[in-house]
PDB file of C-alpha atoms in Angstrom:
ATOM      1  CA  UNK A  11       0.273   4.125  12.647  1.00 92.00           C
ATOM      2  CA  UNK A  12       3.781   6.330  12.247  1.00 92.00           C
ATOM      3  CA  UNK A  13       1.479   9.140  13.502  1.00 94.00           C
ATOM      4  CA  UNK A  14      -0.601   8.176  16.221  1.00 95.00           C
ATOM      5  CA  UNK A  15       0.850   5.120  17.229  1.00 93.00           C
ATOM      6  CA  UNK A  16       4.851   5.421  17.011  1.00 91.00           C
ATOM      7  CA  UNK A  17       4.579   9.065  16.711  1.00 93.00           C
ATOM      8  CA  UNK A  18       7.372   8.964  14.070  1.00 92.00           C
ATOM      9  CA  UNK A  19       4.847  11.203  11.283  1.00 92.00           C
ATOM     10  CA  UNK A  20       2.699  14.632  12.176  1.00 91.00           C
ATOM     11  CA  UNK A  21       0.965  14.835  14.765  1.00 94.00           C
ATOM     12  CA  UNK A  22       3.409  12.697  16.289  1.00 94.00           C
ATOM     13  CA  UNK A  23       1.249  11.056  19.165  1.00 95.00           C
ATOM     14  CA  UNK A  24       2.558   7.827  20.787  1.00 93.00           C
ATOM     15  CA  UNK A  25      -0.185   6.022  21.589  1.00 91.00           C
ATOM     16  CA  UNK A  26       0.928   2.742  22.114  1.00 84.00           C
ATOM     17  CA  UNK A  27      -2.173   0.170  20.919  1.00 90.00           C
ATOM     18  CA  UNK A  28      -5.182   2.034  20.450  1.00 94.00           C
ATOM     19  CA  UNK A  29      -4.384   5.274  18.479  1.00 95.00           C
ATOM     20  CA  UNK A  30      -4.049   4.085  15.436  1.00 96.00           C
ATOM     21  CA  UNK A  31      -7.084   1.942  15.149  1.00 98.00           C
ATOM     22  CA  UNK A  32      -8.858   4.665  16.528  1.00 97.00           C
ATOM     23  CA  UNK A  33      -7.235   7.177  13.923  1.00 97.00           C
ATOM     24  CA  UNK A  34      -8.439   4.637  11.110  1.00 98.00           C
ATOM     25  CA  UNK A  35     -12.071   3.928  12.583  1.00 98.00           C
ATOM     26  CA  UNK A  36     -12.691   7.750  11.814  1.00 98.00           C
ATOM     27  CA  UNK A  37     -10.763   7.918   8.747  1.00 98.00           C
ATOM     28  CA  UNK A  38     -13.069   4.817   7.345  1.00 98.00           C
ATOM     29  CA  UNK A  39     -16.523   6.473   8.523  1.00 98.00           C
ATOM     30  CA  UNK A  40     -15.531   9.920   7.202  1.00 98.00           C
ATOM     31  CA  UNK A  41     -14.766   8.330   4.378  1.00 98.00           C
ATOM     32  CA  UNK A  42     -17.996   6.931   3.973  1.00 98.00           C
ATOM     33  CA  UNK A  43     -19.781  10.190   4.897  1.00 98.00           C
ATOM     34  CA  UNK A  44     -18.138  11.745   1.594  1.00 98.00           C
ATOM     35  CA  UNK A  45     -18.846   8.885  -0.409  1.00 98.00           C
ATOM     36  CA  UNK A  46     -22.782   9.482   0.476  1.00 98.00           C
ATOM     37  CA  UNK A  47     -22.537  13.341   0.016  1.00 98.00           C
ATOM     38  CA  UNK A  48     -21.056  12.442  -3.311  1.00 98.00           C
ATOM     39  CA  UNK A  49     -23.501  10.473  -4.179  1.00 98.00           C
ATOM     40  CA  UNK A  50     -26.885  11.860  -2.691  1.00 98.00           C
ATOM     41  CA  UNK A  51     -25.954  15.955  -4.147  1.00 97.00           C
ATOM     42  CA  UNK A  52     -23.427  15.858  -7.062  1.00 97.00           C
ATOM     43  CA  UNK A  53     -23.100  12.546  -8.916  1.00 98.00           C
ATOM     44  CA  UNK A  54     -26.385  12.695 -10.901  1.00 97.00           C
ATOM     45  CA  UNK A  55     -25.231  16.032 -12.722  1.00 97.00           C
ATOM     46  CA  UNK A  56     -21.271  15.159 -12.426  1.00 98.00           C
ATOM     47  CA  UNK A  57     -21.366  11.539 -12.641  1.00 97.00           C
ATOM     48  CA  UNK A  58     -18.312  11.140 -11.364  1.00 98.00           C
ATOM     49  CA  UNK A  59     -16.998   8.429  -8.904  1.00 97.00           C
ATOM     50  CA  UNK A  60     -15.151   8.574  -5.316  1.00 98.00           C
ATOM     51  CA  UNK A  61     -12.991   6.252  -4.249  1.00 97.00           C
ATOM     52  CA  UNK A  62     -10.380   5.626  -1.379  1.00 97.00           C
ATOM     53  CA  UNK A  63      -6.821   4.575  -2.458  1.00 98.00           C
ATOM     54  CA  UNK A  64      -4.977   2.364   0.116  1.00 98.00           C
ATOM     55  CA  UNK A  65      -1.064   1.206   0.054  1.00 97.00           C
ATOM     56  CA  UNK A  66      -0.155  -1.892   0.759  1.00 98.00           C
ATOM     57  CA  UNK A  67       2.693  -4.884   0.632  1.00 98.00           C
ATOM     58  CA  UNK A  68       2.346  -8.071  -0.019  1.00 98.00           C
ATOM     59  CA  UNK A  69       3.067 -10.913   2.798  1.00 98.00           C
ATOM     60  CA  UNK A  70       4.134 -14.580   0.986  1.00 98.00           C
ATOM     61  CA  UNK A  71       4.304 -16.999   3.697  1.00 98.00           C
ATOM     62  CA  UNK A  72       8.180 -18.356   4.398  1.00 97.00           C
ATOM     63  CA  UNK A  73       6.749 -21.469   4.103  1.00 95.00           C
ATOM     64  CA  UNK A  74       3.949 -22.306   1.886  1.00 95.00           C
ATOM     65  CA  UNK A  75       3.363 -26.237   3.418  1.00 96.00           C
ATOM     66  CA  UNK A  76       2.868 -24.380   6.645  1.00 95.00           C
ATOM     67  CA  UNK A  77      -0.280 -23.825   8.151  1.00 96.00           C
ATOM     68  CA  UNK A  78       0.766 -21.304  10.453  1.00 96.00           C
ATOM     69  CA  UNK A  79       2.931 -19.416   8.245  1.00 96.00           C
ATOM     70  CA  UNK A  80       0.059 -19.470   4.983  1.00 97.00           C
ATOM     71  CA  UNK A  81      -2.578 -17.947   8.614  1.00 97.00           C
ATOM     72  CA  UNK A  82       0.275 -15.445   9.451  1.00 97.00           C
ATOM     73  CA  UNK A  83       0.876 -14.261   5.558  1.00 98.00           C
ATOM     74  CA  UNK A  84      -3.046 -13.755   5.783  1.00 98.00           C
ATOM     75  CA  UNK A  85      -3.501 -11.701   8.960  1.00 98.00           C
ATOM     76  CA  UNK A  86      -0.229  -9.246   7.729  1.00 98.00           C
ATOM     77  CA  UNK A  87      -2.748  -8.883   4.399  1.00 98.00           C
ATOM     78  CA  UNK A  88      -5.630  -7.845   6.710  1.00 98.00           C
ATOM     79  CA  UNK A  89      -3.712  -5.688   9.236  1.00 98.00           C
ATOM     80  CA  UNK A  90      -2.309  -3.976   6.054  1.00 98.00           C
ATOM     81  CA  UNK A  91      -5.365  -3.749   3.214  1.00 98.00           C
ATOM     82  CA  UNK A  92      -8.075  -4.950   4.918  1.00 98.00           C
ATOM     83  CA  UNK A  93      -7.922  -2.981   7.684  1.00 98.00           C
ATOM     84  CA  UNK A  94      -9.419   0.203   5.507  1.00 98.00           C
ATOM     85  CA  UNK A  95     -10.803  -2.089   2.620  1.00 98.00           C
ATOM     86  CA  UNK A  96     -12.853  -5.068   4.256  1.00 98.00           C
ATOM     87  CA  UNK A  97     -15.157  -2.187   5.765  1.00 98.00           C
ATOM     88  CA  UNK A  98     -15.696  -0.642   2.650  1.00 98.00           C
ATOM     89  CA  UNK A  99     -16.425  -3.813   0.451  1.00 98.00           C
ATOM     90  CA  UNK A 100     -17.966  -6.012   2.998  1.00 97.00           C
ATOM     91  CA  UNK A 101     -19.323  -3.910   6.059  1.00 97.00           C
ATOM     92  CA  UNK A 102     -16.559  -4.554   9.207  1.00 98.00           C
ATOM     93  CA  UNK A 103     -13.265  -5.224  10.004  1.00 98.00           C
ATOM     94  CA  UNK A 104     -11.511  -8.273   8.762  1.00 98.00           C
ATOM     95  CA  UNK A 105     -12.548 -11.173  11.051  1.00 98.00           C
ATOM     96  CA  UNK A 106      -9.196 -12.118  11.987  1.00 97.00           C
ATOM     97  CA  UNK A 107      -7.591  -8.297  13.257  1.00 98.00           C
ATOM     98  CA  UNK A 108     -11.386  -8.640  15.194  1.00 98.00           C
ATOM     99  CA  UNK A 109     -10.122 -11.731  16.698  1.00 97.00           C
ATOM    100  CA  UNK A 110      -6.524 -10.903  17.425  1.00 96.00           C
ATOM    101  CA  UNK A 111      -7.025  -7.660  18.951  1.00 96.00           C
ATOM    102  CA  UNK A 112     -10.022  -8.352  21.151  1.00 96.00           C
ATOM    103  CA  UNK A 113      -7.973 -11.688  22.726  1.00 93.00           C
ATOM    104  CA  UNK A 114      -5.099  -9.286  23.188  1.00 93.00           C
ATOM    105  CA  UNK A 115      -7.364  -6.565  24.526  1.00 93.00           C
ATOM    106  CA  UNK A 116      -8.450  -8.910  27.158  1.00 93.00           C
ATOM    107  CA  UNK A 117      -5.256 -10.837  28.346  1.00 90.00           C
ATOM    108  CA  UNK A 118      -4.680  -7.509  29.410  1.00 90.00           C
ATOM    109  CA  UNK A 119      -7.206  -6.932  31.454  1.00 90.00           C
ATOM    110  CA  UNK A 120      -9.086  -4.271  29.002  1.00 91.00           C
ATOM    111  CA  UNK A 121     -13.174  -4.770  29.515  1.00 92.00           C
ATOM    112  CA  UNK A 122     -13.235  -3.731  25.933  1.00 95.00           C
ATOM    113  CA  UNK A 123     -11.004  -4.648  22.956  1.00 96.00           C
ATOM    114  CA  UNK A 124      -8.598  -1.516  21.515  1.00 96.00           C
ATOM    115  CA  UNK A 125      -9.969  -2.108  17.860  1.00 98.00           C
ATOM    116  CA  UNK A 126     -13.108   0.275  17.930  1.00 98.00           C
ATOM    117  CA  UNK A 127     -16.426  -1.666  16.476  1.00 98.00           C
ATOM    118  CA  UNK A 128     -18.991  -0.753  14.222  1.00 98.00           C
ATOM    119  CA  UNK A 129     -22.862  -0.345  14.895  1.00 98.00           C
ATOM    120  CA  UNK A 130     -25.207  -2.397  12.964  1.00 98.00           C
ATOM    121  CA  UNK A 131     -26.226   1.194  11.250  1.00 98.00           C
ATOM    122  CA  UNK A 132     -22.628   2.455  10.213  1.00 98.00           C
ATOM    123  CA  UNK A 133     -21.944  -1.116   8.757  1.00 98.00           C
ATOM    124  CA  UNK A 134     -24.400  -0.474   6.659  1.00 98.00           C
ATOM    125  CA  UNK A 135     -23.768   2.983   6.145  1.00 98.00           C
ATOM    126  CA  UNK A 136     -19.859   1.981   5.105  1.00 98.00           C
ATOM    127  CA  UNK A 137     -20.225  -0.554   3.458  1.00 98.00           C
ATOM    128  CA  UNK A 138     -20.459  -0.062  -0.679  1.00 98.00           C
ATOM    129  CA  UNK A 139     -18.816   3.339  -0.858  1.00 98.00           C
ATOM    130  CA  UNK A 140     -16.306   3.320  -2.925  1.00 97.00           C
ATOM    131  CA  UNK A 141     -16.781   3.248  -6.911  1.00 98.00           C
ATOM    132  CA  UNK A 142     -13.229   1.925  -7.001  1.00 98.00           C
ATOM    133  CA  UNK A 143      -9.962   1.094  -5.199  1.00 98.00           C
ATOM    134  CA  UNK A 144      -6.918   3.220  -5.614  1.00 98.00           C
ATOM    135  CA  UNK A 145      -4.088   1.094  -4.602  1.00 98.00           C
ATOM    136  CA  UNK A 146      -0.549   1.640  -3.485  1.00 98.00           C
ATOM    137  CA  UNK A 147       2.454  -0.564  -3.575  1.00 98.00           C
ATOM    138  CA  UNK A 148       5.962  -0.913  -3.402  1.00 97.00           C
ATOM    139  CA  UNK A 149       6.624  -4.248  -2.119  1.00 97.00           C
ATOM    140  CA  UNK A 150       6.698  -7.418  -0.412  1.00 98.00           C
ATOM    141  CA  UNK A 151       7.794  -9.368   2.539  1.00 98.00           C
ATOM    142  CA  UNK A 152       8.181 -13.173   3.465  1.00 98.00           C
ATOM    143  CA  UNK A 153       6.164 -13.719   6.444  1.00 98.00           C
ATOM    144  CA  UNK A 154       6.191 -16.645   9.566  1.00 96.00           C
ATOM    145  CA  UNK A 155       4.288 -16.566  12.430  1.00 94.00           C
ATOM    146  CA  UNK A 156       5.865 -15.282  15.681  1.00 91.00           C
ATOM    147  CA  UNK A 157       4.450 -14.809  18.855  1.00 86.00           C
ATOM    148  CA  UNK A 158       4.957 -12.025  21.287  1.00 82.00           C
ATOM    149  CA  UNK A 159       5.078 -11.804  25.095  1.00 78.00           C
ATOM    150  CA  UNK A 160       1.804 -11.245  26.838  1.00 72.00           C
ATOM    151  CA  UNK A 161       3.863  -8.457  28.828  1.00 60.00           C
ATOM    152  CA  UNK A 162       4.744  -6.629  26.069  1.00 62.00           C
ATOM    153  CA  UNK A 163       3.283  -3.160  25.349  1.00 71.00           C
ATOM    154  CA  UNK A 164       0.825  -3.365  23.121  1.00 83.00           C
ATOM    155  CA  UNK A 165       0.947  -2.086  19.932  1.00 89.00           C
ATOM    156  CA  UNK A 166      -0.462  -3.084  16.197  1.00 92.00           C
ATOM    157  CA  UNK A 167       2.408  -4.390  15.591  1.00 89.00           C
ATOM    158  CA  UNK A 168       2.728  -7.303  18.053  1.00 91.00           C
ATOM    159  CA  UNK A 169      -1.198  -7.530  17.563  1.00 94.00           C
ATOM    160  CA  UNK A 170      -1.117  -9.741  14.756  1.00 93.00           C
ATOM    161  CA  UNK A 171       1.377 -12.080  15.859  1.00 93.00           C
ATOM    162  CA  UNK A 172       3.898 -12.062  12.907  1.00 95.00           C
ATOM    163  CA  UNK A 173       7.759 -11.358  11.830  1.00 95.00           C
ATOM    164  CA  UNK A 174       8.264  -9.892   8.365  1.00 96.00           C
ATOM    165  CA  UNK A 175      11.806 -11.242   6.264  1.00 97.00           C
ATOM    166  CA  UNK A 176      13.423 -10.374   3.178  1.00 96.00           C
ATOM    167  CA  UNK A 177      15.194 -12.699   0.523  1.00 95.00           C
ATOM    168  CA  UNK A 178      18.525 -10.958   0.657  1.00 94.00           C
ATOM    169  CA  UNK A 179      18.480 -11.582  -3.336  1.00 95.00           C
ATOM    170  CA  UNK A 180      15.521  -9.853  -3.856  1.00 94.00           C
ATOM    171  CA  UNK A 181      17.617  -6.072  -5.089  1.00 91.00           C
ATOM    172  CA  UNK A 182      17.536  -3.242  -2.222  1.00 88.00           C
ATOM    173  CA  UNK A 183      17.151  -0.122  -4.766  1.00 81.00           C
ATOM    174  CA  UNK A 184      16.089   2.803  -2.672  1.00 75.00           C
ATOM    175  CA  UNK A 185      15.122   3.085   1.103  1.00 81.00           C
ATOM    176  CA  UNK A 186      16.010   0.243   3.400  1.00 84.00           C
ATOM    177  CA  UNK A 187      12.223  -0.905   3.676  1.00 89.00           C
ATOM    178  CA  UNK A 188      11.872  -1.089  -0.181  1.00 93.00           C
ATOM    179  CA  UNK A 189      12.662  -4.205  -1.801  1.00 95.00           C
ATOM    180  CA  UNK A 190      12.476  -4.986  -5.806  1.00 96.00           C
ATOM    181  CA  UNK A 191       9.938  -8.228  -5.540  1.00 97.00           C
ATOM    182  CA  UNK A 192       7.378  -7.511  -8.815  1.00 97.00           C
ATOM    183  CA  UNK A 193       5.581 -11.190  -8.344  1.00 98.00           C
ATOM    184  CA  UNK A 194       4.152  -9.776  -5.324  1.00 98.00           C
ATOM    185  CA  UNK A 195       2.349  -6.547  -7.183  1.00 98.00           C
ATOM    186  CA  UNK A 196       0.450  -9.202  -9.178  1.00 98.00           C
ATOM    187  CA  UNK A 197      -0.509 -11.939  -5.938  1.00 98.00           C
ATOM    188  CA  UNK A 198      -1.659  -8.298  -4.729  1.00 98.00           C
ATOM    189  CA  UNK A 199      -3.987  -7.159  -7.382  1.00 98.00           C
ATOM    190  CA  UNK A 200      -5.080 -10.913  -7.617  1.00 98.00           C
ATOM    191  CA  UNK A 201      -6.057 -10.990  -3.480  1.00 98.00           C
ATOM    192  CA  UNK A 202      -8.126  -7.551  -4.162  1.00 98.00           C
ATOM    193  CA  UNK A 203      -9.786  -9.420  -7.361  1.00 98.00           C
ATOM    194  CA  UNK A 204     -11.019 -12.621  -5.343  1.00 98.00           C
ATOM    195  CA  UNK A 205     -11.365 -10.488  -1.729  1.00 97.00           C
ATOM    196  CA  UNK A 206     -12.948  -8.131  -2.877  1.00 98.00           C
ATOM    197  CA  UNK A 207     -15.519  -8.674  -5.882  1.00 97.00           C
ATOM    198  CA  UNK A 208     -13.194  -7.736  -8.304  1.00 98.00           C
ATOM    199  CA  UNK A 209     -13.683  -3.655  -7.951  1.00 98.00           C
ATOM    200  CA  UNK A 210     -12.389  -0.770 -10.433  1.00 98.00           C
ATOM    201  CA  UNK A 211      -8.662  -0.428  -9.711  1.00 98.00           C
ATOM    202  CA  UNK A 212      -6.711   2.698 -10.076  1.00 98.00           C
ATOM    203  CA  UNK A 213      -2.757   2.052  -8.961  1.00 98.00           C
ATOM    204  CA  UNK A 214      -2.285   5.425  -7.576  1.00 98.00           C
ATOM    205  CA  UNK A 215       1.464   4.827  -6.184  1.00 97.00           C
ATOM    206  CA  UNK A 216       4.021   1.920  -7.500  1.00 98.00           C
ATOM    207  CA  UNK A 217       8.059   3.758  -7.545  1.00 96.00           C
ATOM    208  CA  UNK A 218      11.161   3.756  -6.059  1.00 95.00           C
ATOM    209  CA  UNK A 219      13.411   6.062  -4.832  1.00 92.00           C
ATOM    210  CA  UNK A 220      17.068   6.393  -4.954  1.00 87.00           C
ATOM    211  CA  UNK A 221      19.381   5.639  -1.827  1.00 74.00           C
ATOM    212  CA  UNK A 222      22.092   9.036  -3.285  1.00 74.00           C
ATOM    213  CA  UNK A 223      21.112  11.726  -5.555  1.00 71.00           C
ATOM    214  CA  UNK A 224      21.034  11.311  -9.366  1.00 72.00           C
ATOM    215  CA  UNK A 225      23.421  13.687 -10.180  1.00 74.00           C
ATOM    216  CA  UNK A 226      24.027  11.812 -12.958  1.00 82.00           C
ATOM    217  CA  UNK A 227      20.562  10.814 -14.296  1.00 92.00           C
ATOM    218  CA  UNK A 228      21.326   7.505 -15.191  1.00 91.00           C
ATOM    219  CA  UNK A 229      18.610   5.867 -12.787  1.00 92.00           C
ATOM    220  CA  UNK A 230      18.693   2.510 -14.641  1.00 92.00           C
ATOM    221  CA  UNK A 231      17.286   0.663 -11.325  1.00 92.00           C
ATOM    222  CA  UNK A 232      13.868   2.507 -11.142  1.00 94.00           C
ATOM    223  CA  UNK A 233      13.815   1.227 -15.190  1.00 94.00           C
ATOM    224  CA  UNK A 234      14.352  -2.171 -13.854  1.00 94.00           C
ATOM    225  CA  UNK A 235      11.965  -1.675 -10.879  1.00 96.00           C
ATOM    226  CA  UNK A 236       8.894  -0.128 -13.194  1.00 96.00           C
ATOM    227  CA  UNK A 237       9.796  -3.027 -15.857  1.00 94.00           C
ATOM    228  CA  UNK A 238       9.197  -5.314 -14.006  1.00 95.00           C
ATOM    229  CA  UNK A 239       6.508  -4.214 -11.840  1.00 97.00           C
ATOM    230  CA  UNK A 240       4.137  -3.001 -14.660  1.00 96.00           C
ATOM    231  CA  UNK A 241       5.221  -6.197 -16.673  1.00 95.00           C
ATOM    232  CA  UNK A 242       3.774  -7.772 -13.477  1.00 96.00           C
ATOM    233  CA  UNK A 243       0.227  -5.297 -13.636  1.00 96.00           C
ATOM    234  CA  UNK A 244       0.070  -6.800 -17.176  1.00 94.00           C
ATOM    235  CA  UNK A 245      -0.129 -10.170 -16.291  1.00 95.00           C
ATOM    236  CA  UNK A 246      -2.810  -9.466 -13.273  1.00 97.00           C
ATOM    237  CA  UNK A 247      -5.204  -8.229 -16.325  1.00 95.00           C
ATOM    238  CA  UNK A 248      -4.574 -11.151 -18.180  1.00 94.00           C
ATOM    239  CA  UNK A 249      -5.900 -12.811 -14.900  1.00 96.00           C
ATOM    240  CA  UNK A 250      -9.172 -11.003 -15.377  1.00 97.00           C
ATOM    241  CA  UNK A 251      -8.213  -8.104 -12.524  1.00 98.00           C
ATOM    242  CA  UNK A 252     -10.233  -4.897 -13.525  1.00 98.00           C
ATOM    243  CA  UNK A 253      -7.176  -2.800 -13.509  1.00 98.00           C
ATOM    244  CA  UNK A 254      -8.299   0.534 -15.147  1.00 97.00           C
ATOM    245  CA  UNK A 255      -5.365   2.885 -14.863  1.00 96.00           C
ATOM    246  CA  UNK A 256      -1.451   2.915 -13.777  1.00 96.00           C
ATOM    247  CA  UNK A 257       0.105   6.091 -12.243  1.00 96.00           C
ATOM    248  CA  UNK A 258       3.788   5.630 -11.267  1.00 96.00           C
ATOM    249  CA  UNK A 259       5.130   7.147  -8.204  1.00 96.00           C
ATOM    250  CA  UNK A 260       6.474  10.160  -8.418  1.00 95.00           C
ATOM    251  CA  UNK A 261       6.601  12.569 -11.409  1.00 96.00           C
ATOM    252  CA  UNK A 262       9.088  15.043  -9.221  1.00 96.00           C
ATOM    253  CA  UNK A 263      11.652  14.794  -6.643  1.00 94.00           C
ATOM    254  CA  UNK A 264       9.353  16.035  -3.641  1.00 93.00           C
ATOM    255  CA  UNK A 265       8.889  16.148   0.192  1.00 91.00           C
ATOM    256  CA  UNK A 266       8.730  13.093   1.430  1.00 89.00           C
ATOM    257  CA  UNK A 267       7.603  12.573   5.323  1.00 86.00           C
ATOM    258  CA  UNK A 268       9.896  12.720   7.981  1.00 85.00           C
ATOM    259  CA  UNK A 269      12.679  12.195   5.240  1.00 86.00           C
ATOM    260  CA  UNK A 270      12.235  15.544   3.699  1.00 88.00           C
ATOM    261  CA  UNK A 271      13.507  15.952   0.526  1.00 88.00           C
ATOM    262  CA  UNK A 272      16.353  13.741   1.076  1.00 87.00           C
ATOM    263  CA  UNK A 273      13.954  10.551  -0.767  1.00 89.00           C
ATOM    264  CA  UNK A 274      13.659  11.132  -3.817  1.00 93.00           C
ATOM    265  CA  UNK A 275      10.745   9.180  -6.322  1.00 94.00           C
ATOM    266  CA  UNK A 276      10.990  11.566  -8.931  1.00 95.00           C
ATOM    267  CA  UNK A 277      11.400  11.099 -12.548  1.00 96.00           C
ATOM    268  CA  UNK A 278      12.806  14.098 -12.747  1.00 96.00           C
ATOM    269  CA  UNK A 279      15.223  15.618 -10.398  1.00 94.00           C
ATOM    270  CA  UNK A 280      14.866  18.987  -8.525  1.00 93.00           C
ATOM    271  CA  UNK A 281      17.766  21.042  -7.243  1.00 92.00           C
ATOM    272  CA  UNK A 282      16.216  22.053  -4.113  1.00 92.00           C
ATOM    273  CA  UNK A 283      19.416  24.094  -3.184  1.00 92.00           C
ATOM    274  CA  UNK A 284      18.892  26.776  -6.253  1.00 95.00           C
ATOM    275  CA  UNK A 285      15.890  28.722  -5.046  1.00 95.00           C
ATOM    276  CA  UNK A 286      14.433  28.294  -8.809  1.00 97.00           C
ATOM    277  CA  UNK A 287      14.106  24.543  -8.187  1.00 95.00           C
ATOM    278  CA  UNK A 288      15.105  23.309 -11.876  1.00 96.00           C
ATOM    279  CA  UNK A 289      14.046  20.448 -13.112  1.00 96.00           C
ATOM    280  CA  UNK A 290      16.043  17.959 -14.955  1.00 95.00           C
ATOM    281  CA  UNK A 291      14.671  14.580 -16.450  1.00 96.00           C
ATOM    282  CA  UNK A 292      16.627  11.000 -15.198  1.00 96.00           C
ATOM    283  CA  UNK A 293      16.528   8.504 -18.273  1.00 96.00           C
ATOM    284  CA  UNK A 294      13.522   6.900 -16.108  1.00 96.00           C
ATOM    285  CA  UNK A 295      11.242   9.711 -17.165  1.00 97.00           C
ATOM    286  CA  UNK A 296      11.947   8.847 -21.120  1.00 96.00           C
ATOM    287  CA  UNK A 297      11.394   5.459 -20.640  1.00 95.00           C
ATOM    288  CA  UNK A 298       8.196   5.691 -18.790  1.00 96.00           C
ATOM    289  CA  UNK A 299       7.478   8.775 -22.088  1.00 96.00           C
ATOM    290  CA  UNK A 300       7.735   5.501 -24.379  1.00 94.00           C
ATOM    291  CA  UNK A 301       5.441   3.118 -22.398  1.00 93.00           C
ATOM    292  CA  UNK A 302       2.804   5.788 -21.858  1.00 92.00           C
ATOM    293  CA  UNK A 303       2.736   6.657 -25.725  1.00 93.00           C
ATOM    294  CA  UNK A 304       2.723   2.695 -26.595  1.00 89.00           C
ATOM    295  CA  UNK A 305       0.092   1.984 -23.609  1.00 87.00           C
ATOM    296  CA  UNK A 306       2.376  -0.774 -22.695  1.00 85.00           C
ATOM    297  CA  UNK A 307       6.155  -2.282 -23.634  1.00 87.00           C
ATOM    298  CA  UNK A 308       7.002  -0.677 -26.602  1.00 81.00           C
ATOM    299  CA  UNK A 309       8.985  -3.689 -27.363  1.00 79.00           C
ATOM    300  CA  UNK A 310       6.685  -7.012 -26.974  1.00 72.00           C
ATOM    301  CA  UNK A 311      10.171  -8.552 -26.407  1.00 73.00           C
ATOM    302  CA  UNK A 312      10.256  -7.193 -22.967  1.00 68.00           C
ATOM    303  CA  UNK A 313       7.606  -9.005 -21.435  1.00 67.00           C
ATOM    304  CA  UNK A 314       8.036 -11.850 -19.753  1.00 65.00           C
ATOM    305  CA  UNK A 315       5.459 -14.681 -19.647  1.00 63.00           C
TER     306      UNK A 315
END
């Protein structure tokens, strides 16, 4: 989306409506084509497994006695995750983004709707390719539904019909889109279990990063944030989710998108202005030493039911 719709990322095309869904209809049938090379040449002597890892929030309706706001929560799940995942685990784009963009597509006048569509063959060909599900997340909105002008431009953001909110209790840590809400990591990793067939689950990102530099090390909000949010992870395998692994997001201060190296996830910080780039650890790196060595809280004391 930030790169072919909004043109905000690399290669920074703006085009409004269709590039991104187009950009992800390729991404999802290369990914596919890998999958099968995987699996037809290497995995019988490697046996190893390939997998696509996707990042998404979580959308909790504003209010849950409303229809319309439990439907719009839904669609900002399958805009987001099911966009790349429903292809994979059940063979074609969630029903709904199928629905929303093909009525938009035509109250415009287009004789064909901007979300691309599978053949009957490449359906078949995606679906089942992925041994598990890498996922990515950070966190959550509120969501109501909201409907846009018919005049608009289009775009997939008005597609789905939708305004995002956030409790201004929930704590703003890092980045102005990234709000501490753990509850939502495990409604999350509960919607992939029941979506989804309950796949393999590696979380491949789940930090924050910090709104000044660390100077000081003393990052006791990214404790906070991973406290809660792997507390959280805990609780979705005590649901029965078949989480397998946990990988926190990031080990370094890096390069981070258009924001450079000006974000920084790390639990350790870089200097980036000494051209040796020393590292130095932020108390966040020991405590995540002390979960990893205890596989869990160290403390039993710390979890909450």
């Amino acid at each position: 989306e930030n790169g072919y719709e909004t043109g905000e990322h690399a290669p920074g095309l703006k085009l409004g409506g269709c590039g991104a869904y187009k950009a992800a209809h390729h991404i999802i049938k290369t990914h596919a084509k890998v999958w099968h090379s995987y699996n037809n040449t290497w995995r019988s002597k490697q046996q190893g497994m390939v997998g696509i890892s996707l990042t998404s929030g979580w959308g909790e309706p504003v209010d849950p006695h409303s229809q319309r706001d439990r439907d719009a929560a839904e669609r900002y799940i399958q805009f987001n995750l099911g966009w790349f995942a429903n292809p994979i685990y059940r063979g074609d784009y969630p029903e709904i983004m199928k629905n929303y963009v093909g009525r938009k597509s035509a109250q415009q006048g287009l004789g064909t709707s901007r979300l691309p569509t599978f053949s009957v063959q490449e359906k078949t060909y995606i679906k089942g390719t992925s041994d598990f599900l890498g996922i990515g997340h950070f966190t959550t909105r509120y969501i109501l539904q909201k409907s846009f002008p018919l005049l608009q431009t289009s775009s997939y953001h008005t597609d789905h019909d939708l305004a995002e909110l956030v409790d201004p209790k929930w704590p703003a840590l890092g980045p102005d889109w990234l709000y501490a809400v753990p509850w939502g990591f495990r409604r999350l990793l509960n919607f992939v279990k029941t979506q989804y067939g309950n796949p393999l689950i590696y979380v491949t990102e789940n930090g924050v990063s910090e709104k000044e530099p660390c100077t000081q090390l003393c990052d006791e909000w990214r404790i906070e944030y991973l406290k809660g949010y792997i507390n959280e992870m805990l609780k979705a395998l005590n649901d029965g989710v078949n989480v397998k692994g946990y990988t926190a997001w990031s080990l370094l201060d890096k390069f981070e998108w258009n924001k450079g190296f000006s974000e920084r996830f790390g639990f350790y910080h870089i200097d980036f202005k000494n051209k040796n780039k020393p590292r130095y650890p932020k108390a966040s790196a020991d405590y995540y030493k002390e979960i990893i060595n205890a596989n869990g809280f160290p403390n039993s004391r710390e979890v909450m039911a």
